[in-house]
Coordinates of C-alpha atoms in Angstrom, one line a residue:
Chain W
M98 CA 128.3 178.6 86.6
S99 CA 130.1 181.8 87.6
V100 CA 130.9 182.9 91.1
K101 CA 128.0 185.3 91.1
E102 CA 125.5 182.6 90.1
A103 CA 126.9 180.3 92.7
A104 CA 126.5 183.0 95.3
K105 CA 123.0 183.8 94.1
N106 CA 122.1 180.1 94.5
L107 CA 123.5 180.2 98.1
V108 CA 121.5 183.3 98.9
K109 CA 118.3 181.6 97.6
L110 CA 119.0 178.7 100.0
L111 CA 119.7 181.0 102.9
E112 CA 116.4 182.7 102.4
K113 CA 114.7 179.5 103.1
I114 CA 116.1 179.2 106.6
P115 CA 113.4 179.8 109.2
G116 CA 113.6 183.1 111.1
D117 CA 114.4 183.3 114.8
R118 CA 111.5 182.8 117.1
V119 CA 112.9 185.2 119.6
P120 CA 115.0 188.1 118.5
H121 CA 118.7 187.7 119.3
Y122 CA 121.6 190.1 119.2
S123 CA 122.2 188.9 115.7
S124 CA 120.4 186.6 113.4
F125 CA 122.2 183.7 111.7
K126 CA 120.0 184.1 108.6
E127 CA 120.3 187.8 108.2
T128 CA 124.0 188.0 108.8
Q129 CA 124.8 185.3 106.3
L130 CA 122.4 186.7 103.8
Q131 CA 124.0 190.1 104.1
R132 CA 127.4 188.5 103.7
F133 CA 126.7 186.6 100.6
R134 CA 124.5 189.2 99.0
I135 CA 127.5 191.3 98.5
I136 CA 129.3 188.5 96.7
A137 CA 126.2 187.8 94.6
G138 CA 126.1 191.5 93.7
L139 CA 122.6 191.8 95.1
S140 CA 121.8 194.8 97.3
S141 CA 121.3 194.1 100.9
K142 CA 118.8 196.9 101.5
T143 CA 116.1 194.5 102.5
V144 CA 117.6 194.3 105.9
P145 CA 115.7 196.9 108.1
E146 CA 118.0 199.4 109.6
K147 CA 118.0 199.5 113.4
K148 CA 117.0 202.6 115.3
K149 CA 120.1 204.2 116.7
S150 CA 120.1 204.9 120.3
L151 CA 121.6 207.9 121.9
I152 CA 124.7 206.1 122.8
D153 CA 125.1 205.0 119.2
D154 CA 124.8 208.6 118.2
L155 CA 127.5 209.6 120.7
I156 CA 129.9 207.1 119.4
G157 CA 128.5 207.3 115.9
N158 CA 131.8 208.4 114.5
K159 CA 133.5 205.2 115.6
V160 CA 130.7 203.0 114.5
F161 CA 130.9 204.5 111.0
K162 CA 134.6 203.9 110.9
D163 CA 134.3 200.3 111.9
G164 CA 131.5 199.6 109.5
K165 CA 133.5 201.0 106.6
K166 CA 136.5 198.9 107.5
N167 CA 134.4 195.7 107.6
D168 CA 133.0 196.4 104.2
G169 CA 136.4 196.8 102.8
E170 CA 137.5 193.5 104.3
A171 CA 134.5 191.8 102.7
Q172 CA 135.5 193.1 99.4
I173 CA 139.0 191.6 99.7
K174 CA 137.6 188.3 100.8
A175 CA 135.1 188.2 98.0
E176 CA 137.9 187.5 95.6
A177 CA 138.9 184.5 97.7
Y178 CA 135.5 183.0 97.3
T179 CA 135.7 180.7 94.4
E180 CA 132.8 178.8 92.8
K181 CA 134.0 175.6 94.5
V182 CA 133.9 177.2 97.9
L183 CA 130.5 178.7 97.3
N184 CA 129.1 175.4 96.1
Q185 CA 130.4 173.7 99.2
Q186 CA 128.7 176.3 101.3
S187 CA 125.4 175.8 99.4
K188 CA 125.6 172.1 99.9
A189 CA 126.1 172.5 103.7
V190 CA 123.0 174.8 103.8
N191 CA 121.0 172.4 101.7
N192 CA 121.8 169.5 104.0
L193 CA 120.7 171.6 107.0
L194 CA 117.5 172.6 105.3
N195 CA 116.7 169.0 104.3
N196 CA 117.2 168.0 108.0
K197 CA 119.7 165.4 106.9
Y198 CA 121.0 164.7 110.4
L199 CA 117.7 164.9 112.1
T200 CA 116.5 162.0 109.8
L201 CA 119.8 160.1 109.8
Y202 CA 120.1 160.0 113.6
K203 CA 116.5 159.7 114.5
I204 CA 115.8 159.9 118.2
D205 CA 113.0 158.4 120.1
K206 CA 110.2 159.6 122.3
K207 CA 112.4 158.9 125.2
L208 CA 114.4 162.1 124.8
L209 CA 111.7 164.2 123.2
E210 CA 109.1 163.4 125.8
P211 CA 111.4 163.0 128.9
K212 CA 110.1 160.9 131.7
S213 CA 110.7 163.4 134.4
N214 CA 109.2 166.3 132.5
P215 CA 107.0 165.1 129.6
N216 CA 105.8 168.6 128.7
Y217 CA 109.1 170.3 128.8
Y218 CA 109.7 170.8 125.1
K219 CA 106.1 171.4 124.3
R220 CA 105.9 174.3 126.8
L221 CA 109.2 175.6 125.7
L222 CA 108.2 175.8 122.1
K223 CA 104.8 177.3 123.0
D224 CA 106.7 180.1 124.8
L225 CA 109.1 180.5 122.0
D226 CA 106.4 180.7 119.4
K227 CA 104.9 183.6 121.2
G228 CA 108.3 185.3 120.7
G229 CA 108.9 185.3 124.4
K230 CA 106.5 188.2 124.7
E231 CA 103.5 186.7 126.3
K232 CA 103.9 185.6 129.9
E233 CA 102.4 182.5 131.4
S234 CA 99.7 182.7 134.0
F235 CA 100.6 183.1 137.6
I236 CA 99.3 179.7 138.6
D237 CA 101.4 178.0 135.9
A238 CA 104.4 179.8 137.1
L239 CA 103.8 178.9 140.7
K240 CA 103.4 175.2 139.7
T241 CA 106.8 175.3 138.0
V242 CA 108.4 176.9 141.1
L243 CA 106.8 174.5 143.5
T244 CA 107.3 171.2 141.6
G245 CA 110.5 172.1 139.7
K246 CA 108.9 170.7 136.6
Y247 CA 108.9 172.9 133.6
Chain D
M226 CA 111.3 181.0 132.5
S227 CA 112.8 179.7 135.6
M228 CA 115.4 177.0 135.6
M229 CA 115.8 176.0 139.1
Y230 CA 118.8 173.8 138.7
L231 CA 121.0 176.6 137.4
R232 CA 122.0 177.9 140.8
V233 CA 125.4 179.3 141.2
S234 CA 126.8 178.2 144.4
T235 CA 129.9 180.0 145.4
K236 CA 129.9 178.9 149.0
K237 CA 131.6 175.8 150.0
V238 CA 129.2 173.0 150.8
L239 CA 130.1 170.8 153.7
R240 CA 129.2 167.2 153.4
P241 CA 129.0 164.6 156.0
S242 CA 132.2 162.6 155.9
V243 CA 130.3 159.3 155.3
V244 CA 128.9 160.7 152.1
V245 CA 132.3 162.0 151.0
G246 CA 133.8 158.6 151.6
L247 CA 131.1 156.9 149.5
R248 CA 131.5 159.4 146.8
S249 CA 135.1 158.5 146.4
V250 CA 134.3 154.7 146.5
Y251 CA 132.0 155.2 143.6
G252 CA 134.1 157.7 141.8
C253 CA 136.8 155.1 141.4
S254 CA 134.9 151.9 140.8
I255 CA 132.8 153.5 138.1
R256 CA 135.9 154.8 136.4
L257 CA 137.5 151.4 136.3
N258 CA 134.4 149.7 135.0
S259 CA 133.9 152.1 132.1
S260 CA 134.3 149.5 129.4
H261 CA 130.8 149.8 127.9
S262 CA 128.5 148.1 125.7
I263 CA 127.5 151.1 123.5
K264 CA 131.0 151.2 122.1
G265 CA 129.9 148.5 119.7
I266 CA 128.3 151.2 117.5
K267 CA 131.4 153.3 117.3
N268 CA 133.4 152.7 114.2
N269 CA 136.7 154.2 113.6
N270 CA 137.5 156.4 110.7
N271 CA 137.5 154.3 107.6
N272 CA 138.8 155.5 104.4
N273 CA 136.4 153.6 102.2
E274 CA 133.5 155.3 103.7
D275 CA 131.5 157.6 101.6
I276 CA 132.2 161.0 103.0
D277 CA 128.8 162.2 102.0
D278 CA 126.8 159.9 104.3
F279 CA 129.0 158.6 107.1
G280 CA 132.0 160.8 107.2
T281 CA 133.2 161.9 110.6
P282 CA 132.5 165.5 111.6
S283 CA 136.2 166.4 111.6
K284 CA 136.6 164.9 108.1
L285 CA 133.6 166.9 106.9
A286 CA 134.9 170.1 108.4
S287 CA 138.3 169.8 106.9
S288 CA 136.9 168.9 103.5
S289 CA 135.9 172.6 103.0
N290 CA 138.1 174.8 100.9
F291 CA 136.9 177.9 102.6
P292 CA 139.6 180.7 102.6
Y293 CA 140.6 181.2 106.2
V294 CA 141.9 184.6 106.8
E295 CA 143.5 185.1 110.1
D296 CA 142.0 187.9 112.1
P297 CA 144.8 190.0 113.6
T298 CA 142.6 191.3 116.4
R299 CA 141.8 187.8 117.6
V300 CA 143.0 186.9 121.1
N301 CA 144.5 183.5 121.6
K302 CA 145.1 183.2 125.3
D303 CA 146.9 180.0 126.2
I304 CA 146.7 179.2 129.8
K305 CA 150.1 178.6 131.3
L306 CA 150.9 175.0 132.0
K307 CA 152.3 176.0 135.4
A308 CA 148.9 177.2 136.5
K309 CA 147.1 174.0 135.6
I310 CA 144.9 172.7 138.4
K311 CA 145.7 169.2 139.4
E312 CA 143.1 166.5 139.4
E313 CA 142.0 165.4 142.8
K314 CA 143.6 162.1 143.9
E315 CA 140.4 160.2 144.2
E316 CA 139.3 161.4 140.8
S317 CA 142.4 160.6 138.8
V318 CA 142.5 157.7 136.4
G319 CA 143.7 154.5 137.8
F320 CA 143.1 155.3 141.4
V321 CA 142.2 152.2 143.4
L322 CA 140.5 152.5 146.7
P323 CA 142.1 150.5 149.5
K324 CA 140.2 147.2 150.1
W325 CA 139.3 148.0 153.7
K326 CA 137.7 151.3 152.7
E327 CA 135.6 149.6 150.2
T328 CA 134.5 147.0 152.7
V329 CA 133.5 149.7 155.2
G330 CA 131.7 151.6 152.5
E331 CA 129.7 148.5 151.4
S332 CA 128.7 147.6 154.9
L333 CA 127.6 151.2 155.7
I334 CA 125.4 151.2 152.6
S335 CA 123.7 148.0 153.5
V336 CA 123.3 149.0 157.2
F337 CA 121.8 152.4 156.6
G338 CA 120.0 151.4 153.4
I339 CA 121.5 154.3 151.5
D340 CA 119.8 155.3 148.2
M341 CA 122.8 154.7 145.9
D342 CA 121.2 156.4 142.9
N343 CA 121.3 159.6 144.7
I344 CA 124.9 159.1 145.8
R345 CA 125.9 158.2 142.3
A346 CA 124.6 161.6 141.0
G347 CA 127.7 163.1 142.7
S348 CA 130.3 160.6 141.6
V349 CA 129.0 160.2 138.1
G350 CA 127.2 163.4 137.2
G351 CA 129.4 165.7 139.3
S352 CA 132.7 164.0 138.7
K353 CA 133.0 161.6 135.8
Y354 CA 130.6 163.4 133.5
Y355 CA 132.0 166.8 134.4
Y356 CA 135.5 165.7 133.6
M357 CA 134.3 164.4 130.3
C358 CA 132.8 167.7 129.4
K359 CA 135.6 169.8 130.6
D360 CA 138.3 167.8 128.8
Q361 CA 136.8 168.4 125.4
G362 CA 138.1 171.8 124.8
L363 CA 140.9 172.0 127.4
Q364 CA 144.2 173.4 126.2
F365 CA 147.4 174.8 127.8
A366 CA 150.4 176.6 126.3
K367 CA 153.2 174.3 125.3
E368 CA 151.0 171.2 125.7
D369 CA 149.9 169.1 122.8
L370 CA 146.2 169.5 122.0
S371 CA 144.0 166.5 122.7
E372 CA 142.2 164.9 119.8
T373 CA 139.0 166.6 120.6
A374 CA 140.7 170.0 121.3
K375 CA 142.3 169.7 117.9
F376 CA 138.9 169.6 116.3
Y377 CA 137.8 172.8 117.9
Y378 CA 141.0 174.9 117.8
E379 CA 142.6 173.6 114.6
T380 CA 139.9 172.2 112.4
L381 CA 137.2 174.7 113.3
Q382 CA 139.7 177.5 113.9
L383 CA 138.0 178.7 117.1
P384 CA 139.9 181.1 119.3
K385 CA 141.7 179.7 122.3
T386 CA 140.0 181.7 125.1
F387 CA 138.3 181.0 128.4
S388 CA 134.9 181.9 127.0
Q389 CA 135.4 179.5 124.1
W390 CA 136.3 176.7 126.5
F391 CA 133.1 177.6 128.4
Q392 CA 131.1 177.3 125.2
I393 CA 132.5 173.9 124.3
T394 CA 132.0 172.6 127.8
S395 CA 128.5 173.9 128.1
L396 CA 127.5 172.3 124.7
H397 CA 128.5 169.0 126.2
I398 CA 126.8 169.7 129.5
W399 CA 123.6 170.4 127.6
L400 CA 124.0 167.1 125.8
L401 CA 124.0 165.4 129.1
F402 CA 121.1 167.5 130.4
V403 CA 119.0 166.2 127.5
R404 CA 119.6 162.6 128.7
M405 CA 119.2 163.5 132.4
R406 CA 115.8 164.9 131.8
A407 CA 114.7 161.5 130.5
M408 CA 115.6 159.9 133.9
P409 CA 113.1 159.7 136.7
F410 CA 112.5 163.2 138.0
K411 CA 114.1 162.8 141.4
Y412 CA 117.4 161.3 140.1
G413 CA 117.6 163.3 136.9
K414 CA 117.3 166.6 138.7
N415 CA 120.0 165.5 141.1
Y416 CA 122.3 164.6 138.3
Q417 CA 121.7 167.9 136.7
Q418 CA 122.3 169.8 139.9
K419 CA 125.5 168.0 140.7
L420 CA 126.8 168.6 137.2
V421 CA 126.1 172.3 137.2
D422 CA 127.4 172.8 140.8
R423 CA 130.6 171.2 139.8
F424 CA 130.9 173.3 136.6
F425 CA 130.6 176.6 138.5
K426 CA 132.8 175.5 141.3
D427 CA 135.5 174.5 138.9
M428 CA 135.1 177.7 136.9
E429 CA 135.5 179.8 140.0
L430 CA 138.8 177.9 140.7
K431 CA 139.9 178.2 137.1
L432 CA 139.3 181.9 137.0
S433 CA 141.3 182.5 140.2
E434 CA 144.1 180.0 139.6
E435 CA 144.5 179.6 135.9
M436 CA 143.2 182.9 134.6
N437 CA 144.8 184.8 137.5
V438 CA 141.8 186.9 138.4
Q439 CA 142.6 188.3 141.8
S440 CA 139.4 189.9 142.9
G441 CA 136.6 187.7 144.3
R442 CA 134.0 190.3 143.3
I443 CA 135.1 190.2 139.7
I444 CA 135.0 186.4 139.7
D445 CA 131.5 186.5 141.1
S446 CA 130.3 188.9 138.4
Y447 CA 131.9 186.7 135.7
L448 CA 130.2 183.7 137.2
K449 CA 126.8 185.4 137.1
D450 CA 127.4 186.3 133.5
F451 CA 128.3 182.7 132.7
N452 CA 125.2 181.6 134.5
D453 CA 123.1 183.7 132.2
Q454 CA 125.0 182.4 129.2
L455 CA 124.4 178.8 130.2
K456 CA 120.7 179.5 130.4
G457 CA 120.8 180.9 126.9
V458 CA 122.8 177.9 125.7
V459 CA 120.4 175.4 127.1
L460 CA 117.4 177.2 125.8
S461 CA 118.7 177.7 122.3
Y462 CA 120.0 174.2 121.9
D463 CA 116.7 172.8 123.3
E464 CA 114.9 174.7 120.6
G465 CA 117.2 173.3 117.9
L466 CA 116.8 169.8 119.3
V467 CA 113.0 169.7 118.9
T468 CA 112.7 171.7 115.7
D469 CA 115.1 171.3 112.8
D470 CA 118.7 171.2 111.8
A471 CA 118.6 174.8 110.5
T472 CA 117.5 176.1 113.9
L473 CA 120.1 174.0 115.6
A474 CA 122.7 175.4 113.2
A475 CA 121.7 178.9 114.1
A476 CA 122.0 178.1 117.8
V477 CA 125.5 176.6 117.2
W478 CA 126.5 179.6 115.2
R479 CA 125.3 182.0 117.9
N480 CA 127.0 180.1 120.8
L481 CA 129.9 177.9 119.7
F482 CA 131.0 180.1 116.8
N483 CA 130.4 183.3 118.8
G484 CA 128.2 184.8 116.1
E485 CA 131.2 185.2 113.8
K486 CA 130.0 186.7 110.5
E487 CA 132.8 185.1 108.3
V488 CA 132.0 181.6 109.4
D489 CA 132.5 178.5 107.3
L490 CA 129.0 177.0 106.9
V491 CA 130.5 173.6 106.4
H492 CA 132.0 173.8 109.9
V493 CA 128.5 174.6 111.3
E494 CA 127.1 171.6 109.5
A495 CA 129.9 169.4 110.9
V496 CA 129.0 170.5 114.5
V497 CA 125.3 169.8 113.8
R498 CA 126.3 166.3 112.7
Y499 CA 128.4 165.9 115.8
I500 CA 125.6 166.9 118.1
R501 CA 123.0 164.7 116.4
M502 CA 125.5 161.8 116.7
Q503 CA 125.8 162.2 120.4
L504 CA 122.1 162.5 120.9
Y505 CA 121.6 159.2 119.0
V506 CA 124.0 157.4 121.3
L507 CA 122.4 159.0 124.3
D508 CA 119.0 157.9 123.1
N509 CA 120.2 154.3 122.8
M510 CA 121.2 154.0 126.4
S511 CA 119.1 152.8 129.3
D512 CA 118.8 154.9 132.4
R513 CA 120.8 152.3 134.3
E514 CA 123.8 152.4 132.0
F515 CA 123.7 156.2 131.8
G516 CA 123.3 156.6 135.5
F517 CA 126.3 154.3 136.2
G518 CA 128.5 156.4 134.0
D519 CA 128.7 154.2 130.9
F520 CA 128.3 157.0 128.5
E521 CA 131.3 158.5 126.7
F522 CA 131.2 161.2 124.1
V523 CA 131.8 160.1 120.5
K524 CA 135.0 161.8 119.4
P525 CA 134.8 164.2 116.4
N526 CA 137.0 161.9 114.4
E527 CA 134.7 159.0 115.0
V528 CA 131.4 158.3 113.3
V529 CA 128.1 156.7 114.5
T530 CA 126.3 154.5 112.1
P531 CA 122.6 154.0 112.9
L532 CA 122.1 150.6 114.6
T533 CA 120.5 147.6 113.0
P534 CA 117.9 145.7 115.0
E535 CA 120.4 142.9 115.6
Q536 CA 123.0 145.2 116.9
E537 CA 120.5 146.8 119.2
Q538 CA 119.7 143.4 120.6
V539 CA 123.3 142.6 121.2
I540 CA 123.8 145.9 123.1
R541 CA 120.8 145.3 125.3
Q542 CA 121.8 141.8 126.0
K543 CA 125.3 142.9 127.1
A544 CA 123.8 145.6 129.4
K545 CA 121.5 143.1 131.1
E546 CA 124.4 140.7 131.6
R547 CA 126.4 143.4 133.2
Y548 CA 123.8 144.8 135.6
E549 CA 121.7 141.8 136.4
R550 CA 123.6 138.8 137.4
S551 CA 121.9 135.5 136.8
D552 CA 122.4 134.4 140.4
G553 CA 120.7 137.5 141.6
K554 CA 123.5 138.5 144.0
Q555 CA 124.7 142.0 144.0
L556 CA 127.0 144.2 146.0
P557 CA 125.0 146.8 148.1
S558 CA 126.6 149.6 146.1
M559 CA 125.5 148.2 142.8
K560 CA 121.8 148.3 143.7
S561 CA 119.8 150.7 141.6
K562 CA 116.2 151.6 140.9
L563 CA 117.0 153.0 137.5
S564 CA 115.4 151.0 134.7
L565 CA 117.3 148.8 132.2
D566 CA 114.6 149.3 129.6
Y567 CA 115.3 151.2 126.4

């Protein structure tokens, strides 16, 4: 297996990582995909380009310079990525995707449905699945404030 | 989303002197008694172990051949040893309370019928557990790194900065939060509150003394920023806890690894293993043991092997022997409503 193939293999695994429920400043999946796509020789055009704000336009010159510099660095580093290193990275991603540690260190209902707040994680996930966009009703919010239970 | 316990208190809280006295009583007696039963499941690094299944996180992280290229722009800010804040006398290891103070304390507890579980939140949650979290990533210039700090700064190659220390500490504080939520509401909340209060109080002190930030206004604005960060840390790790390893890894990357693009994914995996290990130990503790401060973080160069049913029984038996004496006699300070059930 050549370096490119190993990198392609890693990209395939990275694509399986679930996307973020809530948009963050930067996404683990996208950043890593972008990084290894360069090594695999794949184009990273699938990443949607962000709309530039006015401030970005104003300092556009600087952003451009920085971006170029980073690409150059990636090129130098690409030579340091050997097949062995890439396979190690793939193995790590594979372990994470297979929930190796979640199954190895299984935890009980005690932590997942905590005594003081049995609905804590359920409500949290419900909120996150909506992408943090939908707000809860006023009564629910008031209940949380008054009882302290989430 | 409101998290009520994440209040930043920058004002000094005055406590009645009785409570302060009791706090120091329990601060020390708990520290001395911290030989604990759960230690039975910690095995030291063994060379024969198959690195694939039960290697330690630090062994796993250093097994990677990832090319580490030093970033010339990276700031490594060692804190001067001279500026190091000294531990309070009552909180230092090996402090023994004079006998007469202990007697006065015990009698006050029994006369006023003080709820010791609430008092213990301060001495255990706000003192012992806080010190445990804070010491994980603590480092000073010209001082040898502790075993745990070596894992973060040498094995994982994280920068030596204040915000990195904050990230390491808040990861451990979150781990304790997860267990505190599983305590009865009244006590769990109190433990969380005391831990967070102490965290921010200490950070305020650190910023002014160790980091030499002169302006109180700037310190306040930093603290507000750290408060927001802590909310984000708790939220994202919580999400990872209940979903899957990949989500937890993303949360670890965003927070502990500062969203660094050129990250070694094996390192991220090692931290995920580390977190799940701690959660497993926390899950195998009763409220009583945890509330009395029996928990200690598993070090990154140690490994947890899942318990067999026999081992579980031995651990439970030992905990019972320690907290429920056969003759039923107990010091007033050792009374607790926290359950011994698992």
